[in-house]
Amino acid sequence: MSWIKQKLAIIYRKIGVAILNFQAWRQLKKCGYLSLFDARPATAKPPVWSDLWAIYSQVRARRPKVLLEFGSGCSTIIFAQALADNAAEGAPGFLHSLDADAHWGQVTIDSMPEHLRRYCTVTLTERVEGDLDGTPVWRFADVPDVVADMIYLDGPALTPERRAAIDVLDMEADFPPGFRLLVDGRSYNRALLEKYFKRRYDRKHRPILKSTTYDLLPD
Ligand SMILES: C[S@@+](CC[C@H](N)C(=O)[O-])C[C@H]1O[C@@H](n2cnc3c(N)ncnc32)[C@H](O)[C@@H]1O
Protein backbone atom coordinates (compact mmCIF):
# COMPACT_ATOMS: atom_id res chain seq x y z
CA MET A 1 0.00 0.00 0.00
CA SER A 2 1.37 3.44 -0.89
CA TRP A 3 1.86 5.91 1.94
CA ILE A 4 -1.07 7.99 0.65
CA LYS A 5 -3.39 4.97 0.91
CA GLN A 6 -2.07 4.22 4.38
CA LYS A 7 -2.66 7.82 5.49
CA LEU A 8 -6.18 7.73 4.01
CA ALA A 9 -6.93 4.46 5.84
CA ILE A 10 -5.83 6.07 9.13
CA ILE A 11 -7.94 9.18 8.46
CA TYR A 12 -11.03 7.07 7.56
CA ARG A 13 -10.58 5.04 10.73
CA LYS A 14 -10.28 8.19 12.85
CA ILE A 15 -13.47 9.57 11.28
CA GLY A 16 -15.23 6.23 11.89
CA VAL A 17 -14.15 6.22 15.55
CA ALA A 18 -15.26 9.84 16.02
CA ILE A 19 -18.70 9.15 14.49
CA LEU A 20 -19.18 6.01 16.60
CA ASN A 21 -18.11 7.87 19.75
CA PHE A 22 -20.53 10.70 19.04
CA GLN A 23 -23.44 8.33 18.38
CA ALA A 24 -22.66 6.40 21.58
CA TRP A 25 -22.36 9.63 23.59
CA ARG A 26 -25.77 10.71 22.27
CA GLN A 27 -27.38 7.37 23.22
CA LEU A 28 -25.91 7.44 26.73
CA LYS A 29 -26.96 11.09 27.12
CA LYS A 30 -30.51 10.16 26.11
CA CYS A 31 -30.50 7.50 28.86
CA GLY A 32 -29.17 10.09 31.35
CA TYR A 33 -26.01 8.05 31.95
CA LEU A 34 -23.23 10.56 31.15
CA SER A 35 -23.09 11.73 34.76
CA LEU A 36 -22.49 8.19 36.10
CA PHE A 37 -18.78 8.78 35.58
CA ASP A 38 -18.57 12.19 37.25
CA ALA A 39 -16.99 10.89 40.48
CA ARG A 40 -13.95 9.49 38.67
CA PRO A 41 -10.78 11.55 39.20
CA ALA A 42 -9.28 13.56 36.34
CA THR A 43 -6.19 11.30 36.38
CA ALA A 44 -8.28 8.19 35.58
CA LYS A 45 -8.72 6.98 32.01
CA PRO A 46 -11.67 8.95 30.59
CA PRO A 47 -14.85 7.22 29.41
CA VAL A 48 -14.66 5.77 25.88
CA TRP A 49 -18.30 6.28 24.91
CA SER A 50 -18.32 3.81 22.01
CA ASP A 51 -16.97 1.00 24.22
CA LEU A 52 -19.40 1.84 27.01
CA TRP A 53 -22.42 1.90 24.72
CA ALA A 54 -21.34 -1.43 23.16
CA ILE A 55 -21.02 -2.99 26.64
CA TYR A 56 -24.35 -1.55 27.78
CA SER A 57 -26.17 -2.78 24.66
CA GLN A 58 -24.73 -6.30 24.92
CA VAL A 59 -25.71 -6.70 28.58
CA ARG A 60 -29.20 -5.35 27.92
CA ALA A 61 -29.65 -7.72 24.97
CA ARG A 62 -28.14 -10.85 26.56
CA ARG A 63 -29.32 -10.37 30.16
CA PRO A 64 -26.48 -12.31 31.81
CA LYS A 65 -27.04 -13.57 35.36
CA VAL A 66 -23.36 -13.70 36.23
CA LEU A 67 -20.85 -11.30 34.72
CA LEU A 68 -17.11 -11.43 35.29
CA GLU A 69 -14.82 -8.52 34.43
CA PHE A 70 -11.03 -8.62 34.33
CA GLY A 71 -9.87 -5.00 34.71
CA SER A 72 -12.20 -2.44 36.29
CA GLY A 73 -12.96 1.17 35.36
CA CYS A 74 -15.75 3.07 33.61
CA SER A 75 -16.85 -0.28 32.17
CA THR A 76 -17.69 -1.53 35.69
CA ILE A 77 -20.09 1.38 36.16
CA ILE A 78 -21.92 0.87 32.85
CA PHE A 79 -22.06 -2.91 33.39
CA ALA A 80 -23.71 -2.26 36.76
CA GLN A 81 -26.16 0.22 35.21
CA ALA A 82 -27.11 -2.31 32.51
CA LEU A 83 -27.66 -4.96 35.22
CA ALA A 84 -29.80 -2.51 37.19
CA ASP A 85 -31.92 -1.86 34.09
CA ASN A 86 -32.24 -5.62 33.47
CA ALA A 87 -33.25 -6.15 37.11
CA ALA A 88 -35.96 -3.50 36.76
CA GLU A 89 -37.38 -5.67 33.96
CA GLY A 90 -37.26 -8.84 36.06
CA ALA A 91 -33.91 -10.21 34.76
CA PRO A 92 -31.44 -9.68 37.64
CA GLY A 93 -27.71 -10.29 37.34
CA PHE A 94 -24.52 -9.60 39.28
CA LEU A 95 -21.06 -8.38 38.24
CA HIS A 96 -17.80 -9.65 39.76
CA SER A 97 -15.03 -7.26 38.73
CA LEU A 98 -11.33 -7.84 39.44
CA ASP A 99 -8.52 -5.31 39.48
CA ALA A 100 -4.83 -6.09 39.88
CA ASP A 101 -3.95 -2.49 40.66
CA ALA A 102 -4.99 -1.62 44.21
CA HIS A 103 -5.08 2.13 43.50
CA TRP A 104 -7.23 1.99 40.33
CA GLY A 105 -9.43 -0.76 41.74
CA GLN A 106 -10.13 1.43 44.77
CA VAL A 107 -10.92 4.33 42.43
CA THR A 108 -13.57 2.11 40.80
CA ILE A 109 -15.02 1.19 44.21
CA ASP A 110 -15.06 4.81 45.41
CA SER A 111 -16.57 6.20 42.21
CA MET A 112 -19.37 3.63 41.89
CA PRO A 113 -22.71 5.50 42.09
CA GLU A 114 -24.63 4.55 45.23
CA HIS A 115 -27.64 3.10 43.38
CA LEU A 116 -25.41 0.64 41.47
CA ARG A 117 -23.44 -0.78 44.40
CA ARG A 118 -25.81 -3.67 44.97
CA TYR A 119 -25.22 -5.00 41.45
CA CYS A 120 -21.46 -5.48 41.64
CA THR A 121 -18.40 -6.20 43.71
CA VAL A 122 -14.85 -5.10 42.89
CA THR A 123 -12.11 -7.40 44.18
CA LEU A 124 -8.56 -6.08 44.51
CA THR A 125 -6.26 -8.99 43.73
CA GLU A 126 -2.73 -9.29 42.43
CA ARG A 127 -1.74 -10.52 39.02
CA VAL A 128 0.59 -13.50 39.25
CA GLU A 129 3.15 -14.71 36.76
CA GLY A 130 2.34 -17.91 34.92
CA ASP A 131 3.62 -19.98 32.03
CA LEU A 132 1.73 -21.56 29.15
CA ASP A 133 3.95 -24.04 27.27
CA GLY A 134 6.88 -21.63 27.63
CA THR A 135 4.88 -18.45 26.97
CA PRO A 136 4.95 -16.02 29.93
CA VAL A 137 1.40 -15.10 30.94
CA TRP A 138 -0.62 -13.47 33.72
CA ARG A 139 -3.34 -14.86 35.93
CA PHE A 140 -5.34 -13.14 38.64
CA ALA A 141 -4.52 -14.49 42.10
CA ASP A 142 -8.08 -14.50 43.43
CA VAL A 143 -10.75 -15.35 40.86
CA PRO A 144 -14.27 -15.85 42.26
CA ASP A 145 -15.64 -19.37 42.03
CA VAL A 146 -18.57 -18.53 39.76
CA VAL A 147 -19.89 -19.78 36.45
CA ALA A 148 -20.16 -16.63 34.34
CA ASP A 149 -22.39 -16.33 31.32
CA MET A 150 -20.41 -13.35 30.12
CA ILE A 151 -16.76 -12.35 30.66
CA TYR A 152 -15.12 -9.04 29.78
CA LEU A 153 -11.36 -9.33 29.35
CA ASP A 154 -9.73 -5.90 29.75
CA GLY A 155 -7.08 -6.47 32.42
CA PRO A 156 -4.64 -6.79 34.00
CA ALA A 157 -2.25 -4.24 32.48
CA LEU A 158 0.14 -6.20 30.25
CA THR A 159 3.92 -5.86 30.06
CA PRO A 160 6.29 -6.27 27.08
CA GLU A 161 7.45 -9.62 28.53
CA ARG A 162 4.00 -10.87 29.51
CA ARG A 163 1.39 -9.94 26.92
CA ALA A 164 -1.53 -12.18 27.80
CA ALA A 165 -3.86 -13.11 30.65
CA ILE A 166 -5.22 -16.64 30.53
CA ASP A 167 -7.76 -16.96 33.36
CA VAL A 168 -10.48 -17.61 30.77
CA LEU A 169 -8.68 -20.76 29.65
CA ASP A 170 -8.78 -22.06 33.24
CA MET A 171 -12.56 -21.60 33.26
CA GLU A 172 -13.36 -22.68 29.73
CA ALA A 173 -14.68 -26.16 30.58
CA ASP A 174 -17.43 -24.57 32.73
CA PHE A 175 -18.71 -22.00 30.21
CA PRO A 176 -22.50 -22.47 30.08
CA PRO A 177 -24.66 -22.51 26.92
CA GLY A 178 -25.12 -18.97 25.61
CA PHE A 179 -21.75 -17.87 27.03
CA ARG A 180 -20.03 -14.78 25.57
CA LEU A 181 -16.43 -13.61 25.96
CA LEU A 182 -15.81 -9.96 25.07
CA VAL A 183 -12.17 -8.87 24.65
CA ASP A 184 -11.08 -5.24 24.39
CA GLY A 185 -8.04 -4.92 22.08
CA ARG A 186 -5.30 -7.32 23.22
CA SER A 187 -4.54 -8.85 19.83
CA TYR A 188 -1.65 -10.98 21.14
CA ASN A 189 -3.74 -12.16 24.09
CA ARG A 190 -6.59 -13.05 21.74
CA ALA A 191 -4.34 -15.01 19.40
CA LEU A 192 -2.97 -17.01 22.34
CA LEU A 193 -6.45 -17.78 23.65
CA GLU A 194 -7.58 -18.85 20.18
CA LYS A 195 -4.60 -21.19 19.94
CA TYR A 196 -5.50 -22.92 23.21
CA PHE A 197 -9.32 -22.83 23.21
CA LYS A 198 -10.73 -26.33 23.51
CA ARG A 199 -14.30 -25.38 22.64
CA ARG A 200 -15.75 -23.75 19.53
CA TYR A 201 -16.86 -20.14 19.24
CA ASP A 202 -18.51 -17.81 16.81
CA ARG A 203 -15.89 -15.05 16.65
CA LYS A 204 -16.68 -11.50 15.58
CA HIS A 205 -14.07 -8.76 15.45
CA ARG A 206 -15.11 -5.11 15.23
CA PRO A 207 -12.01 -3.24 14.00
CA ILE A 208 -13.29 0.28 14.74
CA LEU A 209 -14.07 -0.62 18.36
CA LYS A 210 -11.01 -2.90 18.47
CA SER A 211 -13.18 -5.42 20.28
CA THR A 212 -13.85 -9.10 19.69
CA THR A 213 -16.69 -11.34 20.84
CA TYR A 214 -16.57 -15.12 21.17
CA ASP A 215 -19.98 -16.77 21.44
CA LEU A 216 -19.83 -20.38 22.59
CA LEU A 217 -21.12 -22.86 20.02
CA PRO A 218 -22.72 -26.17 21.05
CA ASP A 219 -20.13 -28.97 21.57
C1 LIG B 1 -7.72 -1.03 30.20
S1 LIG B 1 -7.85 -0.68 31.90
C2 LIG B 1 -9.45 -1.33 32.30
C3 LIG B 1 -10.49 -0.39 31.94
C4 LIG B 1 -11.90 -0.83 32.18
N1 LIG B 1 -12.21 -2.21 31.87
C5 LIG B 1 -12.77 0.06 31.31
O1 LIG B 1 -13.09 -0.31 30.17
O2 LIG B 1 -13.13 1.14 31.77
C6 LIG B 1 -6.87 -1.94 32.60
C7 LIG B 1 -6.28 -1.60 33.95
O3 LIG B 1 -5.46 -0.47 33.85
C8 LIG B 1 -5.21 0.04 35.17
N2 LIG B 1 -4.94 1.47 35.03
C9 LIG B 1 -3.72 1.97 34.82
N3 LIG B 1 -3.76 3.29 34.67
C10 LIG B 1 -5.04 3.67 34.79
C11 LIG B 1 -5.70 4.94 34.71
N4 LIG B 1 -5.04 6.09 34.48
N5 LIG B 1 -7.02 4.96 34.86
C12 LIG B 1 -7.70 3.82 35.07
N6 LIG B 1 -7.13 2.59 35.16
C13 LIG B 1 -5.79 2.51 35.01
C14 LIG B 1 -6.38 -0.43 36.03
O4 LIG B 1 -5.88 -1.27 37.03
C15 LIG B 1 -7.24 -1.22 35.04
O5 LIG B 1 -7.78 -2.39 35.60
mmCIF file of C-alpha atoms and ligand atoms in Angstrom:
data_model
loop_
_atom_site.group_PDB
_atom_site.id
_atom_site.type_symbol
_atom_site.label_atom_id
_atom_site.label_comp_id
_atom_site.label_asym_id
_atom_site.label_seq_id
_atom_site.Cartn_x
_atom_site.Cartn_y
_atom_site.Cartn_z
ATOM 1 C CA MET A 1 0.000 0.000 0.000
ATOM 2 C CA SER A 2 1.368 3.444 -0.890
ATOM 3 C CA TRP A 3 1.859 5.908 1.937
ATOM 4 C CA ILE A 4 -1.067 7.991 0.651
ATOM 5 C CA LYS A 5 -3.387 4.974 0.908
ATOM 6 C CA GLN A 6 -2.067 4.223 4.380
ATOM 7 C CA LYS A 7 -2.660 7.815 5.489
ATOM 8 C CA LEU A 8 -6.177 7.735 4.015
ATOM 9 C CA ALA A 9 -6.931 4.463 5.843
ATOM 10 C CA ILE A 10 -5.827 6.073 9.134
ATOM 11 C CA ILE A 11 -7.940 9.179 8.462
ATOM 12 C CA TYR A 12 -11.026 7.075 7.557
ATOM 13 C CA ARG A 13 -10.576 5.036 10.730
ATOM 14 C CA LYS A 14 -10.285 8.189 12.852
ATOM 15 C CA ILE A 15 -13.467 9.570 11.282
ATOM 16 C CA GLY A 16 -15.234 6.234 11.887
ATOM 17 C CA VAL A 17 -14.153 6.220 15.548
ATOM 18 C CA ALA A 18 -15.257 9.841 16.016
ATOM 19 C CA ILE A 19 -18.700 9.147 14.486
ATOM 20 C CA LEU A 20 -19.178 6.012 16.602
ATOM 21 C CA ASN A 21 -18.105 7.868 19.749
ATOM 22 C CA PHE A 22 -20.530 10.701 19.039
ATOM 23 C CA GLN A 23 -23.436 8.326 18.381
ATOM 24 C CA ALA A 24 -22.655 6.398 21.582
ATOM 25 C CA TRP A 25 -22.356 9.629 23.594
ATOM 26 C CA ARG A 26 -25.771 10.710 22.274
ATOM 27 C CA GLN A 27 -27.380 7.375 23.222
ATOM 28 C CA LEU A 28 -25.909 7.445 26.733
ATOM 29 C CA LYS A 29 -26.963 11.091 27.119
ATOM 30 C CA LYS A 30 -30.514 10.161 26.110
ATOM 31 C CA CYS A 31 -30.501 7.503 28.862
ATOM 32 C CA GLY A 32 -29.170 10.091 31.353
ATOM 33 C CA TYR A 33 -26.007 8.053 31.954
ATOM 34 C CA LEU A 34 -23.230 10.556 31.150
ATOM 35 C CA SER A 35 -23.086 11.733 34.761
ATOM 36 C CA LEU A 36 -22.492 8.189 36.096
ATOM 37 C CA PHE A 37 -18.778 8.776 35.579
ATOM 38 C CA ASP A 38 -18.569 12.190 37.251
ATOM 39 C CA ALA A 39 -16.994 10.891 40.481
ATOM 40 C CA ARG A 40 -13.946 9.487 38.671
ATOM 41 C CA PRO A 41 -10.782 11.553 39.196
ATOM 42 C CA ALA A 42 -9.276 13.563 36.341
ATOM 43 C CA THR A 43 -6.190 11.295 36.376
ATOM 44 C CA ALA A 44 -8.279 8.191 35.582
ATOM 45 C CA LYS A 45 -8.721 6.978 32.009
ATOM 46 C CA PRO A 46 -11.670 8.950 30.595
ATOM 47 C CA PRO A 47 -14.849 7.219 29.408
ATOM 48 C CA VAL A 48 -14.658 5.769 25.877
ATOM 49 C CA TRP A 49 -18.297 6.278 24.912
ATOM 50 C CA SER A 50 -18.324 3.811 22.010
ATOM 51 C CA ASP A 51 -16.966 0.997 24.223
ATOM 52 C CA LEU A 52 -19.401 1.845 27.006
ATOM 53 C CA TRP A 53 -22.417 1.898 24.724
ATOM 54 C CA ALA A 54 -21.343 -1.427 23.161
ATOM 55 C CA ILE A 55 -21.022 -2.985 26.637
ATOM 56 C CA TYR A 56 -24.349 -1.553 27.777
ATOM 57 C CA SER A 57 -26.167 -2.780 24.664
ATOM 58 C CA GLN A 58 -24.734 -6.301 24.921
ATOM 59 C CA VAL A 59 -25.713 -6.703 28.576
ATOM 60 C CA ARG A 60 -29.200 -5.354 27.919
ATOM 61 C CA ALA A 61 -29.653 -7.721 24.974
ATOM 62 C CA ARG A 62 -28.142 -10.854 26.557
ATOM 63 C CA ARG A 63 -29.315 -10.367 30.159
ATOM 64 C CA PRO A 64 -26.481 -12.314 31.811
ATOM 65 C CA LYS A 65 -27.044 -13.565 35.356
ATOM 66 C CA VAL A 66 -23.356 -13.698 36.231
ATOM 67 C CA LEU A 67 -20.846 -11.303 34.720
ATOM 68 C CA LEU A 68 -17.111 -11.432 35.287
ATOM 69 C CA GLU A 69 -14.816 -8.525 34.434
ATOM 70 C CA PHE A 70 -11.033 -8.617 34.332
ATOM 71 C CA GLY A 71 -9.866 -5.003 34.713
ATOM 72 C CA SER A 72 -12.202 -2.439 36.290
ATOM 73 C CA GLY A 73 -12.957 1.172 35.357
ATOM 74 C CA CYS A 74 -15.754 3.071 33.609
ATOM 75 C CA SER A 75 -16.847 -0.284 32.167
ATOM 76 C CA THR A 76 -17.695 -1.529 35.691
ATOM 77 C CA ILE A 77 -20.094 1.379 36.156
ATOM 78 C CA ILE A 78 -21.918 0.870 32.853
ATOM 79 C CA PHE A 79 -22.056 -2.911 33.394
ATOM 80 C CA ALA A 80 -23.712 -2.261 36.763
ATOM 81 C CA GLN A 81 -26.162 0.216 35.214
ATOM 82 C CA ALA A 82 -27.112 -2.308 32.512
ATOM 83 C CA LEU A 83 -27.656 -4.957 35.216
ATOM 84 C CA ALA A 84 -29.798 -2.507 37.188
ATOM 85 C CA ASP A 85 -31.924 -1.864 34.090
ATOM 86 C CA ASN A 86 -32.237 -5.624 33.467
ATOM 87 C CA ALA A 87 -33.246 -6.153 37.108
ATOM 88 C CA ALA A 88 -35.960 -3.502 36.761
ATOM 89 C CA GLU A 89 -37.382 -5.667 33.963
ATOM 90 C CA GLY A 90 -37.257 -8.844 36.056
ATOM 91 C CA ALA A 91 -33.906 -10.205 34.760
ATOM 92 C CA PRO A 92 -31.444 -9.683 37.636
ATOM 93 C CA GLY A 93 -27.708 -10.292 37.339
ATOM 94 C CA PHE A 94 -24.518 -9.604 39.279
ATOM 95 C CA LEU A 95 -21.056 -8.377 38.242
ATOM 96 C CA HIS A 96 -17.797 -9.650 39.757
ATOM 97 C CA SER A 97 -15.030 -7.256 38.733
ATOM 98 C CA LEU A 98 -11.333 -7.839 39.436
ATOM 99 C CA ASP A 99 -8.519 -5.314 39.477
ATOM 100 C CA ALA A 100 -4.832 -6.089 39.879
ATOM 101 C CA ASP A 101 -3.949 -2.486 40.662
ATOM 102 C CA ALA A 102 -4.994 -1.622 44.210
ATOM 103 C CA HIS A 103 -5.083 2.126 43.499
ATOM 104 C CA TRP A 104 -7.227 1.987 40.333
ATOM 105 C CA GLY A 105 -9.429 -0.762 41.743
ATOM 106 C CA GLN A 106 -10.134 1.427 44.767
ATOM 107 C CA VAL A 107 -10.916 4.325 42.425
ATOM 108 C CA THR A 108 -13.569 2.107 40.799
ATOM 109 C CA ILE A 109 -15.020 1.194 44.208
ATOM 110 C CA ASP A 110 -15.058 4.806 45.410
ATOM 111 C CA SER A 111 -16.566 6.204 42.209
ATOM 112 C CA MET A 112 -19.373 3.632 41.889
ATOM 113 C CA PRO A 113 -22.706 5.504 42.090
ATOM 114 C CA GLU A 114 -24.627 4.547 45.230
ATOM 115 C CA HIS A 115 -27.636 3.098 43.380
ATOM 116 C CA LEU A 116 -25.413 0.635 41.471
ATOM 117 C CA ARG A 117 -23.435 -0.783 44.396
ATOM 118 C CA ARG A 118 -25.813 -3.667 44.975
ATOM 119 C CA TYR A 119 -25.221 -5.000 41.453
ATOM 120 C CA CYS A 120 -21.457 -5.480 41.637
ATOM 121 C CA THR A 121 -18.403 -6.198 43.707
ATOM 122 C CA VAL A 122 -14.853 -5.105 42.887
ATOM 123 C CA THR A 123 -12.106 -7.397 44.179
ATOM 124 C CA LEU A 124 -8.565 -6.083 44.507
ATOM 125 C CA THR A 125 -6.261 -8.986 43.726
ATOM 126 C CA GLU A 126 -2.726 -9.294 42.434
ATOM 127 C CA ARG A 127 -1.738 -10.525 39.017
ATOM 128 C CA VAL A 128 0.591 -13.502 39.253
ATOM 129 C CA GLU A 129 3.153 -14.710 36.763
ATOM 130 C CA GLY A 130 2.339 -17.911 34.919
ATOM 131 C CA ASP A 131 3.621 -19.980 32.034
ATOM 132 C CA LEU A 132 1.734 -21.562 29.154
ATOM 133 C CA ASP A 133 3.948 -24.043 27.271
ATOM 134 C CA GLY A 134 6.884 -21.634 27.635
ATOM 135 C CA THR A 135 4.880 -18.452 26.972
ATOM 136 C CA PRO A 136 4.949 -16.019 29.927
ATOM 137 C CA VAL A 137 1.397 -15.096 30.939
ATOM 138 C CA TRP A 138 -0.620 -13.470 33.721
ATOM 139 C CA ARG A 139 -3.338 -14.858 35.925
ATOM 140 C CA PHE A 140 -5.342 -13.138 38.644
ATOM 141 C CA ALA A 141 -4.524 -14.487 42.105
ATOM 142 C CA ASP A 142 -8.081 -14.498 43.429
ATOM 143 C CA VAL A 143 -10.749 -15.353 40.862
ATOM 144 C CA PRO A 144 -14.266 -15.851 42.261
ATOM 145 C CA ASP A 145 -15.644 -19.370 42.027
ATOM 146 C CA VAL A 146 -18.569 -18.534 39.760
ATOM 147 C CA VAL A 147 -19.886 -19.776 36.451
ATOM 148 C CA ALA A 148 -20.158 -16.628 34.344
ATOM 149 C CA ASP A 149 -22.393 -16.326 31.318
ATOM 150 C CA MET A 150 -20.408 -13.350 30.120
ATOM 151 C CA ILE A 151 -16.756 -12.354 30.665
ATOM 152 C CA TYR A 152 -15.124 -9.043 29.780
ATOM 153 C CA LEU A 153 -11.363 -9.332 29.348
ATOM 154 C CA ASP A 154 -9.725 -5.895 29.745
ATOM 155 C CA GLY A 155 -7.080 -6.472 32.424
ATOM 156 C CA PRO A 156 -4.638 -6.794 33.999
ATOM 157 C CA ALA A 157 -2.247 -4.242 32.483
ATOM 158 C CA LEU A 158 0.138 -6.196 30.250
ATOM 159 C CA THR A 159 3.918 -5.857 30.058
ATOM 160 C CA PRO A 160 6.292 -6.269 27.079
ATOM 161 C CA GLU A 161 7.453 -9.616 28.528
ATOM 162 C CA ARG A 162 3.996 -10.874 29.511
ATOM 163 C CA ARG A 163 1.394 -9.938 26.919
ATOM 164 C CA ALA A 164 -1.528 -12.184 27.800
ATOM 165 C CA ALA A 165 -3.856 -13.110 30.650
ATOM 166 C CA ILE A 166 -5.225 -16.640 30.532
ATOM 167 C CA ASP A 167 -7.758 -16.958 33.357
ATOM 168 C CA VAL A 168 -10.475 -17.606 30.772
ATOM 169 C CA LEU A 169 -8.681 -20.765 29.649
ATOM 170 C CA ASP A 170 -8.775 -22.056 33.244
ATOM 171 C CA MET A 171 -12.565 -21.598 33.257
ATOM 172 C CA GLU A 172 -13.365 -22.679 29.725
ATOM 173 C CA ALA A 173 -14.685 -26.159 30.575
ATOM 174 C CA ASP A 174 -17.429 -24.571 32.726
ATOM 175 C CA PHE A 175 -18.709 -22.000 30.212
ATOM 176 C CA PRO A 176 -22.502 -22.470 30.076
ATOM 177 C CA PRO A 177 -24.657 -22.513 26.917
ATOM 178 C CA GLY A 178 -25.122 -18.974 25.613
ATOM 179 C CA PHE A 179 -21.754 -17.872 27.032
ATOM 180 C CA ARG A 180 -20.035 -14.781 25.568
ATOM 181 C CA LEU A 181 -16.432 -13.611 25.962
ATOM 182 C CA LEU A 182 -15.806 -9.959 25.067
ATOM 183 C CA VAL A 183 -12.175 -8.872 24.652
ATOM 184 C CA ASP A 184 -11.075 -5.237 24.390
ATOM 185 C CA GLY A 185 -8.037 -4.916 22.079
ATOM 186 C CA ARG A 186 -5.303 -7.321 23.220
ATOM 187 C CA SER A 187 -4.535 -8.847 19.832
ATOM 188 C CA TYR A 188 -1.651 -10.983 21.140
ATOM 189 C CA ASN A 189 -3.741 -12.155 24.093
ATOM 190 C CA ARG A 190 -6.588 -13.046 21.738
ATOM 191 C CA ALA A 191 -4.342 -15.014 19.401
ATOM 192 C CA LEU A 192 -2.972 -17.007 22.339
ATOM 193 C CA LEU A 193 -6.452 -17.779 23.650
ATOM 194 C CA GLU A 194 -7.583 -18.850 20.181
ATOM 195 C CA LYS A 195 -4.605 -21.194 19.937
ATOM 196 C CA TYR A 196 -5.504 -22.922 23.208
ATOM 197 C CA PHE A 197 -9.320 -22.826 23.207
ATOM 198 C CA LYS A 198 -10.729 -26.334 23.512
ATOM 199 C CA ARG A 199 -14.300 -25.384 22.644
ATOM 200 C CA ARG A 200 -15.750 -23.751 19.528
ATOM 201 C CA TYR A 201 -16.855 -20.137 19.244
ATOM 202 C CA ASP A 202 -18.509 -17.812 16.808
ATOM 203 C CA ARG A 203 -15.888 -15.053 16.653
ATOM 204 C CA LYS A 204 -16.681 -11.501 15.577
ATOM 205 C CA HIS A 205 -14.069 -8.758 15.445
ATOM 206 C CA ARG A 206 -15.114 -5.108 15.232
ATOM 207 C CA PRO A 207 -12.014 -3.238 14.003
ATOM 208 C CA ILE A 208 -13.292 0.276 14.739
ATOM 209 C CA LEU A 209 -14.074 -0.619 18.355
ATOM 210 C CA LYS A 210 -11.013 -2.904 18.467
ATOM 211 C CA SER A 211 -13.179 -5.418 20.281
ATOM 212 C CA THR A 212 -13.853 -9.096 19.695
ATOM 213 C CA THR A 213 -16.685 -11.342 20.840
ATOM 214 C CA TYR A 214 -16.568 -15.117 21.169
ATOM 215 C CA ASP A 215 -19.976 -16.768 21.445
ATOM 216 C CA LEU A 216 -19.829 -20.376 22.587
ATOM 217 C CA LEU A 217 -21.124 -22.862 20.025
ATOM 218 C CA PRO A 218 -22.720 -26.172 21.053
ATOM 219 C CA ASP A 219 -20.133 -28.966 21.573
HETATM 220 C C1 LIG B 1 -7.716 -1.027 30.195
HETATM 221 S S1 LIG B 1 -7.853 -0.679 31.899
HETATM 222 C C2 LIG B 1 -9.448 -1.331 32.299
HETATM 223 C C3 LIG B 1 -10.486 -0.385 31.938
HETATM 224 C C4 LIG B 1 -11.901 -0.830 32.179
HETATM 225 N N1 LIG B 1 -12.210 -2.207 31.874
HETATM 226 C C5 LIG B 1 -12.773 0.062 31.314
HETATM 227 O O1 LIG B 1 -13.087 -0.311 30.168
HETATM 228 O O2 LIG B 1 -13.131 1.139 31.773
HETATM 229 C C6 LIG B 1 -6.869 -1.943 32.604
HETATM 230 C C7 LIG B 1 -6.279 -1.600 33.948
HETATM 231 O O3 LIG B 1 -5.458 -0.465 33.855
HETATM 232 C C8 LIG B 1 -5.210 0.044 35.166
HETATM 233 N N2 LIG B 1 -4.942 1.468 35.025
HETATM 234 C C9 LIG B 1 -3.723 1.967 34.824
HETATM 235 N N3 LIG B 1 -3.763 3.285 34.674
HETATM 236 C C10 LIG B 1 -5.043 3.673 34.790
HETATM 237 C C11 LIG B 1 -5.704 4.939 34.709
HETATM 238 N N4 LIG B 1 -5.045 6.091 34.481
HETATM 239 N N5 LIG B 1 -7.022 4.961 34.858
HETATM 240 C C12 LIG B 1 -7.704 3.824 35.066
HETATM 241 N N6 LIG B 1 -7.126 2.594 35.160
HETATM 242 C C13 LIG B 1 -5.794 2.511 35.012
HETATM 243 C C14 LIG B 1 -6.381 -0.426 36.032
HETATM 244 O O4 LIG B 1 -5.877 -1.271 37.029
HETATM 245 C C15 LIG B 1 -7.245 -1.225 35.040
HETATM 246 O O5 LIG B 1 -7.779 -2.393 35.599
#
